[in-house]
Amino acid sequence: MAGKYGTSYGAIFEEHFSGIYGYVAFRLTPQVQDAQDLTQDVFVAGLKSWDKFRGETTPLQWLRAIARRKVADYFKQRRTRVQSEAIPHSTEVRGDGDAMERAEMLSAMMRSIPSEYADLLEEKYMDGLSVREMAQRRGKTEKAIESALSRARTMLKEKYLRFHARQETSHESK
């Protein structure tokens, strides 16, 4: 089935499967089986909504947004499952805290900023793309990408500082 992007979803799957799997697996390590299942869920969700894809982003960016939501849901379900099993669970996030909690916190903060900024941060810091490569992909100047990256980092930093301040306030009131 061909979408608005001018290609079939099968071709999108073939082109981006390994990238999306790497994206998911990095966040779920060492849960390899879960990463495989979640990657499959991303592509199933993509197939179900392929006819709604408007082409405002690249198919890879669109699939990453789906993957970001699936990863966040995964961590949310795991936390709920752990809490329901009555295993002590701290919601405090510290430098020495549980890696899953830190990943969940970062995922939540990334979801709370506009997706175009989250995509830029992921391409720069997760995929290791240069500003030049990012600019070429988007048809923008390097200066425009640097400016957008600066705004994205500022937004993420503000989210982190607000979260940290709430954590500190909640601990003081106990």
CSV table of N, CA, C and O in Angstrom, one decimal, residues 68 109-120 152 155 159:
chain,number,residue,atom,x,y,z
A,68,ARG,N,9.0,6.4,20.4
A,68,ARG,CA,9.2,7.1,21.6
A,68,ARG,C,8.0,6.9,22.5
A,68,ARG,O,8.1,6.6,23.7
A,109,MET,N,10.6,13.6,29.6
A,109,MET,CA,11.0,15.0,29.3
A,109,MET,C,11.1,15.2,27.8
A,109,MET,O,10.7,16.2,27.2
A,110,MET,N,11.6,14.2,27.1
A,110,MET,CA,11.6,14.2,25.6
A,110,MET,C,10.2,14.3,25.0
A,110,MET,O,10.0,15.0,24.0
A,111,ARG,N,9.3,13.6,25.6
A,111,ARG,CA,7.9,13.6,25.0
A,111,ARG,C,7.3,15.0,25.3
A,111,ARG,O,6.3,15.4,24.6
A,112,SER,N,7.8,15.7,26.3
A,112,SER,CA,7.1,16.9,26.7
A,112,SER,C,7.6,18.1,25.9
A,112,SER,O,7.0,19.2,26.0
A,113,ILE,N,8.6,18.0,25.1
A,113,ILE,CA,9.1,19.0,24.2
A,113,ILE,C,8.5,18.7,22.8
A,113,ILE,O,8.2,17.6,22.5
A,114,PRO,N,8.4,19.8,22.0
A,114,PRO,CA,7.9,19.5,20.6
A,114,PRO,C,8.7,18.4,19.9
A,114,PRO,O,9.9,18.4,20.0
A,115,SER,N,8.0,17.6,19.1
A,115,SER,CA,8.7,16.4,18.5
A,115,SER,C,9.8,16.8,17.6
A,115,SER,O,10.8,16.1,17.5
A,116,GLU,N,9.7,18.0,16.9
A,116,GLU,CA,10.8,18.3,16.0
A,116,GLU,C,12.1,18.6,16.8
A,116,GLU,O,13.2,18.3,16.3
A,117,TYR,N,12.0,19.1,18.0
A,117,TYR,CA,13.2,19.4,18.9
A,117,TYR,C,13.7,18.0,19.4
A,117,TYR,O,14.9,17.8,19.5
A,118,ALA,N,12.8,17.2,19.8
A,118,ALA,CA,13.2,15.8,20.3
A,118,ALA,C,13.9,15.1,19.2
A,118,ALA,O,15.0,14.5,19.5
A,119,ASP,N,13.4,15.2,18.0
A,119,ASP,CA,14.1,14.5,16.9
A,119,ASP,C,15.5,15.0,16.7
A,119,ASP,O,16.4,14.3,16.4
A,120,LEU,N,15.7,16.4,16.7
A,120,LEU,CA,17.0,17.0,16.6
A,120,LEU,C,17.9,16.5,17.6
A,120,LEU,O,19.1,16.1,17.3
A,152,ALA,N,16.2,23.4,21.7
A,152,ALA,CA,15.9,22.1,22.1
A,152,ALA,C,16.6,21.8,23.5
A,152,ALA,O,16.0,21.3,24.4
A,155,MET,N,15.1,23.8,26.3
A,155,MET,CA,13.8,23.3,26.7
A,155,MET,C,14.0,22.1,27.6
A,155,MET,O,13.3,21.9,28.6
A,159,LYS,N,13.0,21.6,31.5
A,159,LYS,CA,12.1,20.5,32.0
A,159,LYS,C,12.8,19.7,33.1
A,159,LYS,O,12.2,19.4,34.2
